[in-house]
């Protein structure tokens, strides 16, 4: 662990005067820390809706279970895929930016859309849909689709943060579901809790704690336990995972390592090493996002363009002005909706009273939906998705015809 002196150096000299008051405001704050205004130097130019893309930055690993006929090995491949997402989800930003930054708080209805292209044709195109389905409390829903291999991930999550002893603790609420069309197979994934260390010294980084589980419709259960770096011994971002058959104590596979570095997969009984994974050297596939001028007004990078530019250039005054414009526009929209007695229509997701897949897989382990903390249970709406896609196709054809007539 870095010394206090080393970590203190992470706060820019010009920002030290605002850092102390910010820490005091965190310590005395009673409520959702996400609503606090952070010092500009710790702000990220990325909206939280973009974080959904971290689930599939290795498309070849994401679809690998669809190509395995053995259900036990499929369950292992799903576990492996989940573990490979952790580095991107929880440490890639601090490695790139020097420390964890506070993301932009998405507005209700904000979208982040993209796709992972496959020039080889072997994996096929993988599509990302991310939408902010609630602002109070903040909840992001997402779906990741690979039509060629029949793989679909969908889920939603929110966070509840608290501050104590120089550390921000974050409890994630919500869940993810991974579906394999060929085998009509589902996996329910719970989300890890986390804490953000280094706040006092202005060099925040994420550490996971407690655990996650993956329950499959074929009866396999994966348990992942996280442990951070101790003060004297141990390595940061450490985890251990096991895969068992429900009702059995026998460990089929064991996986150990660091989610930010690498891990080793071993057979349960024989302890035979089956595979090693290096998180640092495995390349990610870049996500393609349409140019800003082609994006919907609700898409993150178009909506926040001026804010993101001012954060990048260090123009703090413009950052505040442009953020306020968006926030005030949103307040006026919500006010108008209340006056008219209507609710914002989500574009790709729908709130439901019950999700049969979740209910079936959550019953045995006793996992609760906690819908009161996420403004409901959210599911990806295939009908809405098809309607949006059809409308886009029709619009594209109309533009092409207009262009042809103009040329003629």
Short mmCIF file of C-alpha atoms in Angstrom, two decimals:
data_model
loop_
_atom_site.label_atom_id
_atom_site.label_comp_id
_atom_site.label_asym_id
_atom_site.label_seq_id
_atom_site.Cartn_x
_atom_site.Cartn_y
_atom_site.Cartn_z
CA UNK A 1 0.00 0.00 0.00
CA UNK A 2 1.24 3.49 -0.83
CA UNK A 3 2.47 5.63 2.02
CA UNK A 4 0.51 8.67 3.16
CA UNK A 5 3.21 10.93 1.80
CA UNK A 6 3.03 9.31 -1.63
CA UNK A 7 -0.75 9.43 -1.73
CA UNK A 8 -0.90 13.04 -0.56
CA UNK A 9 0.97 13.97 -3.70
CA UNK A 10 -2.05 13.00 -5.77
CA UNK A 11 -3.87 16.21 -4.83
CA UNK A 12 -2.82 19.06 -7.14
CA UNK A 13 -1.41 22.04 -5.23
CA UNK A 14 -4.12 24.34 -6.61
CA UNK A 15 -6.84 21.99 -5.40
CA UNK A 16 -5.65 21.34 -1.84
CA UNK A 17 -7.68 24.26 -0.48
CA UNK A 18 -10.93 22.65 -1.71
CA UNK A 19 -10.03 19.07 -0.80
CA UNK A 20 -10.22 19.51 2.97
CA UNK A 21 -13.73 21.03 2.92
CA UNK A 22 -14.86 18.26 0.56
CA UNK A 23 -13.67 15.58 2.98
CA UNK A 24 -15.51 17.32 5.82
CA UNK A 25 -18.68 17.49 3.72
CA UNK A 26 -18.45 13.73 3.03
CA UNK A 27 -17.89 12.90 6.70
CA UNK A 28 -20.91 14.93 7.84
CA UNK A 29 -23.20 14.11 4.91
CA UNK A 30 -26.35 12.08 5.58
CA UNK A 31 -27.78 10.72 2.34
CA UNK A 32 -26.69 9.55 -1.09
CA UNK A 33 -23.06 10.56 -1.65
CA UNK A 34 -23.70 10.55 -5.42
CA UNK A 35 -25.49 13.88 -5.02
CA UNK A 36 -22.44 15.61 -3.55
CA UNK A 37 -20.47 18.01 -5.72
CA UNK A 38 -16.85 16.84 -5.94
CA UNK A 39 -13.81 19.07 -6.50
CA UNK A 40 -13.24 19.52 -10.27
CA UNK A 41 -9.91 17.70 -10.35
CA UNK A 42 -11.57 14.45 -9.26
CA UNK A 43 -14.39 14.66 -11.82
CA UNK A 44 -14.47 12.24 -14.74
CA UNK A 45 -15.67 13.30 -18.18
CA UNK A 46 -17.39 9.92 -18.54
CA UNK A 47 -21.05 9.34 -17.71
CA UNK A 48 -21.98 6.39 -15.52
CA UNK A 49 -24.12 5.01 -18.38
CA UNK A 50 -20.88 4.16 -20.23
CA UNK A 51 -19.81 1.78 -17.46
CA UNK A 52 -22.22 -0.87 -18.80
CA UNK A 53 -19.78 -1.43 -21.66
CA UNK A 54 -17.21 -2.97 -19.30
CA UNK A 55 -19.24 -6.21 -19.28
CA UNK A 56 -18.19 -7.21 -22.81
CA UNK A 57 -14.85 -5.68 -23.76
CA UNK A 58 -13.70 -9.23 -24.51
CA UNK A 59 -16.47 -10.36 -26.90
CA UNK A 60 -14.74 -13.66 -27.65
CA UNK A 61 -14.88 -14.58 -23.94
CA UNK A 62 -18.41 -13.25 -23.63
CA UNK A 63 -19.75 -15.66 -26.30
CA UNK A 64 -17.47 -18.64 -25.51
CA UNK A 65 -20.04 -20.50 -23.35
CA UNK A 66 -22.40 -20.68 -26.34
CA UNK A 67 -19.89 -22.91 -28.14
CA UNK A 68 -19.55 -25.48 -25.33
CA UNK A 69 -21.88 -28.52 -25.24
CA UNK A 70 -20.96 -29.72 -21.74
CA UNK A 71 -23.14 -27.86 -19.14
CA UNK A 72 -20.45 -28.10 -16.44
CA UNK A 73 -17.83 -26.58 -18.71
CA UNK A 74 -20.33 -23.94 -19.84
CA UNK A 75 -20.83 -22.91 -16.22
CA UNK A 76 -17.05 -22.64 -15.84
CA UNK A 77 -16.81 -20.47 -18.97
CA UNK A 78 -19.52 -18.15 -17.65
CA UNK A 79 -17.59 -17.83 -14.38
CA UNK A 80 -14.37 -17.15 -16.28
CA UNK A 81 -16.09 -14.48 -18.39
CA UNK A 82 -17.45 -12.75 -15.28
CA UNK A 83 -14.01 -12.69 -13.65
CA UNK A 84 -12.44 -11.18 -16.77
CA UNK A 85 -14.87 -8.23 -16.59
CA UNK A 86 -13.76 -7.15 -13.10
CA UNK A 87 -10.53 -5.42 -14.12
CA UNK A 88 -12.33 -3.32 -16.72
CA UNK A 89 -15.24 -2.54 -14.40
CA UNK A 90 -13.28 -1.63 -11.29
CA UNK A 91 -9.64 -0.74 -12.02
CA UNK A 92 -9.22 0.27 -15.68
CA UNK A 93 -10.16 3.90 -14.98
CA UNK A 94 -7.66 4.40 -12.15
CA UNK A 95 -4.92 2.83 -14.28
CA UNK A 96 -5.74 5.13 -17.18
CA UNK A 97 -6.40 8.35 -15.22
CA UNK A 98 -4.08 7.87 -12.24
CA UNK A 99 -6.95 7.48 -9.76
CA UNK A 100 -10.66 6.70 -9.66
CA UNK A 101 -12.73 9.71 -10.75
CA UNK A 102 -16.32 10.64 -9.95
CA UNK A 103 -18.41 9.93 -13.09
CA UNK A 104 -21.06 12.25 -14.44
CA UNK A 105 -24.47 11.49 -12.91
CA UNK A 106 -26.74 10.41 -15.79
CA UNK A 107 -30.08 12.13 -16.30
CA UNK A 108 -33.31 10.14 -16.62
CA UNK A 109 -33.57 8.69 -20.13
CA UNK A 110 -29.88 9.10 -20.93
CA UNK A 111 -28.64 6.51 -23.43
CA UNK A 112 -25.28 5.00 -24.27
CA UNK A 113 -25.31 2.86 -27.41
CA UNK A 114 -22.48 1.08 -29.18
CA UNK A 115 -21.24 -2.13 -30.74
CA UNK A 116 -18.18 -4.31 -30.77
CA UNK A 117 -17.43 -5.10 -34.39
CA UNK A 118 -15.89 -8.35 -35.57
CA UNK A 119 -13.84 -8.12 -38.77
CA UNK A 120 -13.25 -11.90 -38.75
CA UNK A 121 -16.93 -12.83 -38.74
CA UNK A 122 -16.32 -15.59 -36.19
CA UNK A 123 -17.76 -13.79 -33.19
CA UNK A 124 -20.32 -11.61 -34.91
CA UNK A 125 -21.39 -8.14 -33.87
CA UNK A 126 -22.07 -7.57 -30.17
CA UNK A 127 -24.45 -4.72 -29.35
CA UNK A 128 -24.66 -2.55 -26.22
CA UNK A 129 -27.77 -0.74 -24.99
CA UNK A 130 -27.46 1.25 -21.76
CA UNK A 131 -30.22 3.49 -20.40
CA UNK A 132 -30.72 5.49 -17.21
CA UNK A 133 -34.10 4.22 -16.06
CA UNK A 134 -34.22 6.13 -12.78
CA UNK A 135 -32.62 9.31 -11.47
CA UNK A 136 -33.87 9.21 -7.86
CA UNK A 137 -32.55 6.69 -6.96
CA UNK A 138 -29.96 6.55 -9.78
CA UNK A 139 -30.32 3.26 -11.67
CA UNK A 140 -28.73 2.20 -14.96
CA UNK A 141 -30.18 -0.70 -16.99
CA UNK A 142 -28.28 -2.45 -19.77
CA UNK A 143 -28.48 -5.19 -22.36
CA UNK A 144 -25.65 -6.71 -24.38
CA UNK A 145 -26.64 -8.85 -27.35
CA UNK A 146 -24.77 -11.17 -29.69
CA UNK A 147 -27.28 -12.50 -32.22
CA UNK A 148 -24.90 -14.85 -34.01
CA UNK A 149 -24.20 -16.93 -30.88
CA UNK A 150 -27.51 -16.26 -29.16
CA UNK A 151 -25.99 -14.67 -26.07
CA UNK A 152 -27.76 -11.98 -24.08
CA UNK A 153 -26.75 -10.21 -20.90
CA UNK A 154 -29.22 -7.89 -19.23
CA UNK A 155 -29.41 -6.25 -15.85
CA UNK A 156 -29.61 -3.08 -13.85
CA UNK A 157 -27.80 -1.61 -10.90
CA UNK A 158 -27.73 1.27 -8.50
CA UNK A 159 -25.39 2.17 -5.68
CA UNK A 160 -25.79 3.25 -2.08
CA UNK A 161 -22.66 4.93 -0.72
CA UNK A 162 -21.53 5.85 2.80
CA UNK A 163 -18.34 7.31 4.25
CA UNK A 164 -16.43 6.15 7.31
CA UNK A 165 -12.81 6.15 8.40
CA UNK A 166 -11.50 7.70 5.20
CA UNK A 167 -13.21 5.11 2.99
CA UNK A 168 -16.32 5.28 0.83
CA UNK A 169 -18.28 2.03 1.01
CA UNK A 170 -20.61 1.25 -1.88
CA UNK A 171 -23.35 -1.36 -1.78
CA UNK A 172 -24.46 -2.25 -5.29
CA UNK A 173 -28.10 -3.16 -5.72
CA UNK A 174 -29.56 -4.95 -8.72
CA UNK A 175 -28.37 -7.99 -10.64
CA UNK A 176 -27.42 -9.32 -14.07
CA UNK A 177 -28.81 -12.24 -16.09
CA UNK A 178 -26.81 -14.11 -18.72
CA UNK A 179 -28.82 -16.13 -21.27
CA UNK A 180 -27.77 -18.78 -23.82
CA UNK A 181 -30.44 -19.22 -26.50
CA UNK A 182 -29.15 -22.52 -27.90
CA UNK A 183 -29.41 -24.28 -24.53
CA UNK A 184 -32.30 -22.19 -23.10
CA UNK A 185 -30.01 -21.62 -20.15
CA UNK A 186 -29.92 -18.74 -17.66
CA UNK A 187 -27.45 -17.48 -15.08
CA UNK A 188 -28.26 -15.05 -12.26
CA UNK A 189 -25.30 -12.89 -11.24
CA UNK A 190 -25.15 -10.85 -8.03
CA UNK A 191 -22.98 -7.75 -7.82
CA UNK A 192 -20.04 -7.26 -5.44
CA UNK A 193 -19.89 -4.59 -2.79
CA UNK A 194 -16.92 -2.29 -3.00
CA UNK A 195 -15.08 0.40 -1.13
CA UNK A 196 -13.04 3.28 -2.43
CA UNK A 197 -9.72 3.71 -0.67
CA UNK A 198 -7.28 6.62 -0.85
CA UNK A 199 -9.97 9.30 -0.55
CA UNK A 200 -8.18 11.15 2.26
CA UNK A 201 -5.07 11.57 0.12
CA UNK A 202 -6.87 12.41 -3.12
CA UNK A 203 -5.87 9.19 -4.88
CA UNK A 204 -9.03 7.05 -4.93
CA UNK A 205 -9.01 3.43 -6.08
CA UNK A 206 -11.56 0.61 -5.91
CA UNK A 207 -11.30 -2.54 -3.82
CA UNK A 208 -14.00 -5.23 -3.88
CA UNK A 209 -15.24 -6.93 -0.74
CA UNK A 210 -17.66 -9.60 0.39
CA UNK A 211 -18.70 -11.77 -2.54
CA UNK A 212 -20.67 -12.50 -5.70
CA UNK A 213 -22.59 -15.57 -6.79
CA UNK A 214 -23.64 -17.01 -10.12
CA UNK A 215 -26.60 -19.41 -10.07
CA UNK A 216 -27.40 -21.36 -13.24
CA UNK A 217 -30.63 -22.95 -14.38
CA UNK A 218 -28.66 -26.19 -14.81
CA UNK A 219 -27.88 -26.34 -11.09
CA UNK A 220 -24.31 -25.05 -10.97
CA UNK A 221 -23.31 -22.45 -8.38
CA UNK A 222 -20.25 -20.22 -8.50
CA UNK A 223 -19.11 -18.43 -5.35
CA UNK A 224 -16.59 -15.59 -5.61
CA UNK A 225 -15.04 -14.16 -2.44
CA UNK A 226 -13.05 -10.91 -2.53
CA UNK A 227 -10.34 -9.74 -0.16
CA UNK A 228 -8.31 -6.55 -0.38
CA UNK A 229 -4.70 -5.91 0.44
CA UNK A 230 -3.89 -5.98 4.12
CA UNK A 231 -1.74 -3.38 5.87
CA UNK A 232 1.21 -5.73 6.27
CA UNK A 233 0.72 -8.73 4.00
CA UNK A 234 -1.37 -9.75 1.05
CA UNK A 235 -1.97 -8.53 -2.47
CA UNK A 236 -4.62 -6.08 -3.55
CA UNK A 237 -7.68 -7.17 -5.57
CA UNK A 238 -7.36 -10.79 -4.42
CA UNK A 239 -10.20 -13.27 -4.89
CA UNK A 240 -10.99 -16.97 -4.70
CA UNK A 241 -13.80 -18.67 -6.58
CA UNK A 242 -15.32 -22.13 -6.66
CA UNK A 243 -17.82 -23.90 -8.88
CA UNK A 244 -20.04 -26.60 -7.38
CA UNK A 245 -23.17 -28.51 -8.24
CA UNK A 246 -26.13 -27.42 -6.13
CA UNK A 247 -26.49 -29.64 -3.08
CA UNK A 248 -22.94 -30.99 -3.32
CA UNK A 249 -19.87 -30.01 -1.29
CA UNK A 250 -17.48 -31.20 -4.00
CA UNK A 251 -15.52 -28.44 -5.67
CA UNK A 252 -15.52 -28.97 -9.42
CA UNK A 253 -13.22 -26.06 -10.22
CA UNK A 254 -11.26 -23.55 -8.13
CA UNK A 255 -9.98 -20.21 -9.37
CA UNK A 256 -7.56 -17.97 -7.47
CA UNK A 257 -5.69 -14.79 -8.22
CA UNK A 258 -6.05 -11.05 -8.55
CA UNK A 259 -8.91 -9.75 -10.65
CA UNK A 260 -6.81 -6.77 -11.76
CA UNK A 261 -3.81 -8.89 -12.68
CA UNK A 262 -4.54 -12.53 -13.49
CA UNK A 263 -5.79 -15.84 -12.17
CA UNK A 264 -5.38 -19.60 -12.42
CA UNK A 265 -8.15 -22.16 -13.03
CA UNK A 266 -7.66 -25.59 -11.45
CA UNK A 267 -9.65 -28.79 -11.41
CA UNK A 268 -11.27 -29.35 -8.03
CA UNK A 269 -10.21 -32.86 -7.03
CA UNK A 270 -6.90 -33.28 -8.81
CA UNK A 271 -5.78 -29.65 -8.40
CA UNK A 272 -4.59 -29.91 -11.98
CA UNK A 273 -3.94 -26.52 -13.54
CA UNK A 274 -6.22 -26.06 -16.53
CA UNK A 275 -5.65 -22.47 -17.57
CA UNK A 276 -4.08 -19.19 -16.57
CA UNK A 277 -5.51 -15.81 -17.52
CA UNK A 278 -3.47 -12.61 -17.68
CA UNK A 279 -5.73 -9.58 -17.28
CA UNK A 280 -2.90 -7.15 -18.03
CA UNK A 281 -1.90 -8.56 -21.40
CA UNK A 282 -5.28 -9.63 -22.76
CA UNK A 283 -6.30 -6.94 -25.22
CA UNK A 284 -9.76 -5.43 -25.15
CA UNK A 285 -11.91 -4.91 -28.23
CA UNK A 286 -12.73 -1.21 -28.68
CA UNK A 287 -16.40 -0.24 -28.58
CA UNK A 288 -17.66 1.58 -31.66
CA UNK A 289 -19.84 4.57 -30.84
CA UNK A 290 -21.47 6.65 -33.59
CA UNK A 291 -20.03 10.13 -34.26
CA UNK A 292 -21.64 12.75 -32.04
CA UNK A 293 -23.43 14.41 -34.96
CA UNK A 294 -25.18 11.10 -35.72
CA UNK A 295 -26.20 10.40 -32.13
CA UNK A 296 -29.63 10.82 -30.59
CA UNK A 297 -29.87 13.98 -28.41
CA UNK A 298 -30.27 11.70 -25.37
CA UNK A 299 -27.02 9.79 -26.00
CA UNK A 300 -24.37 10.43 -23.37
CA UNK A 301 -21.54 11.82 -25.45
CA UNK A 302 -23.79 14.19 -27.37
CA UNK A 303 -25.74 15.39 -24.34
CA UNK A 304 -22.63 15.93 -22.21
CA UNK A 305 -20.30 17.06 -25.04
CA UNK A 306 -19.69 20.60 -23.74
CA UNK A 307 -19.27 19.41 -20.17
CA UNK A 308 -16.82 16.71 -21.21
CA UNK A 309 -14.79 19.12 -23.31
CA UNK A 310 -14.54 21.67 -20.48
CA UNK A 311 -13.50 18.98 -17.95
CA UNK A 312 -10.82 17.76 -20.34
CA UNK A 313 -9.44 21.27 -20.88
CA UNK A 314 -9.69 22.19 -17.20
CA UNK A 315 -12.24 24.96 -17.79
CA UNK A 316 -13.98 24.72 -14.45
CA UNK A 317 -16.30 27.68 -14.95
CA UNK A 318 -17.73 26.29 -18.20
CA UNK A 319 -18.00 22.85 -16.61
CA UNK A 320 -20.26 24.22 -13.89
CA UNK A 321 -22.31 26.33 -16.29
CA UNK A 322 -22.97 23.54 -18.78
CA UNK A 323 -23.74 20.98 -16.05
CA UNK A 324 -26.26 23.38 -14.55
CA UNK A 325 -27.96 23.83 -17.93
CA UNK A 326 -28.56 20.09 -18.27
CA UNK A 327 -29.65 19.68 -14.66
CA UNK A 328 -32.10 22.62 -14.87
CA UNK A 329 -33.58 21.30 -18.13
CA UNK A 330 -34.15 17.95 -16.43
CA UNK A 331 -35.85 19.57 -13.44
CA UNK A 332 -38.21 21.42 -15.77
CA UNK A 333 -39.05 18.18 -17.62
CA UNK A 334 -39.84 16.36 -14.37
CA UNK A 335 -41.97 19.30 -13.22
CA UNK A 336 -43.94 19.26 -16.47
CA UNK A 337 -44.47 15.48 -16.21
CA UNK A 338 -45.82 15.82 -12.67
CA UNK A 339 -48.19 18.60 -13.73
CA UNK A 340 -49.47 16.46 -16.62
CA UNK A 341 -49.74 13.33 -14.47
CA UNK A 342 -47.45 11.20 -16.62
CA UNK A 343 -44.12 9.41 -16.32
CA UNK A 344 -41.07 9.43 -18.57
CA UNK A 345 -41.29 6.59 -21.10
CA UNK A 346 -38.19 4.39 -21.04
CA UNK A 347 -36.98 3.59 -24.53
CA UNK A 348 -35.57 0.07 -24.14
CA UNK A 349 -36.54 -1.16 -20.67
CA UNK A 350 -39.76 -1.74 -18.75
CA UNK A 351 -40.53 -1.84 -15.04
CA UNK A 352 -42.28 -5.10 -14.08
CA UNK A 353 -43.90 -6.50 -10.96
CA UNK A 354 -42.17 -9.85 -11.35
CA UNK A 355 -39.35 -11.27 -13.45
CA UNK A 356 -39.89 -15.05 -13.81
CA UNK A 357 -36.23 -15.81 -14.61
CA UNK A 358 -35.00 -13.89 -11.58
CA UNK A 359 -37.68 -15.38 -9.32
CA UNK A 360 -36.87 -18.95 -10.36
CA UNK A 361 -33.09 -18.64 -9.90
CA UNK A 362 -33.23 -16.44 -6.80
CA UNK A 363 -35.60 -18.65 -4.81
CA UNK A 364 -33.17 -21.32 -3.62
CA UNK A 365 -30.33 -19.00 -2.51
CA UNK A 366 -32.81 -16.49 -1.11
CA UNK A 367 -31.68 -13.52 -3.22
CA UNK A 368 -33.97 -10.49 -2.89
CA UNK A 369 -34.72 -8.10 -5.75
CA UNK A 370 -34.73 -5.05 -3.43
CA UNK A 371 -36.95 -3.23 -5.92
CA UNK A 372 -37.58 -0.45 -3.41
CA UNK A 373 -33.95 0.60 -3.80
CA UNK A 374 -33.99 0.58 -7.62
CA UNK A 375 -37.41 2.11 -8.36
CA UNK A 376 -38.66 -1.30 -9.46
CA UNK A 377 -37.55 -4.46 -11.27
CA UNK A 378 -36.27 -3.61 -14.76
CA UNK A 379 -36.19 -5.93 -17.79
CA UNK A 380 -34.99 -5.44 -21.34
CA UNK A 381 -38.06 -4.99 -23.54
CA UNK A 382 -37.60 -6.91 -26.81
CA UNK A 383 -40.71 -5.31 -28.33
CA UNK A 384 -39.48 -1.79 -27.67
CA UNK A 385 -36.06 -2.72 -29.02
CA UNK A 386 -37.57 -4.08 -32.24
CA UNK A 387 -39.73 -0.99 -32.70
CA UNK A 388 -36.75 1.35 -32.27
CA UNK A 389 -34.67 -0.74 -34.69
CA UNK A 390 -37.47 -0.77 -37.27
CA UNK A 391 -37.92 2.98 -36.98
CA UNK A 392 -34.17 3.49 -37.47
CA UNK A 393 -34.18 1.25 -40.55
CA UNK A 394 -37.13 3.14 -42.04
CA UNK A 395 -35.39 6.46 -41.35
CA UNK A 396 -32.20 5.24 -42.99
CA UNK A 397 -34.05 4.09 -46.09
CA UNK A 398 -35.87 7.44 -46.33
CA UNK A 399 -32.59 9.36 -46.09
CA UNK A 400 -30.99 7.15 -48.72
CA UNK A 401 -33.93 7.69 -51.07
CA UNK A 402 -33.81 11.45 -50.50
CA UNK A 403 -30.09 11.49 -51.22
CA UNK A 404 -30.60 9.48 -54.43
CA UNK A 405 -33.32 11.86 -55.61
CA UNK A 406 -31.08 14.84 -54.84
CA UNK A 407 -28.28 13.38 -56.97
CA UNK A 408 -30.71 12.57 -59.79
#
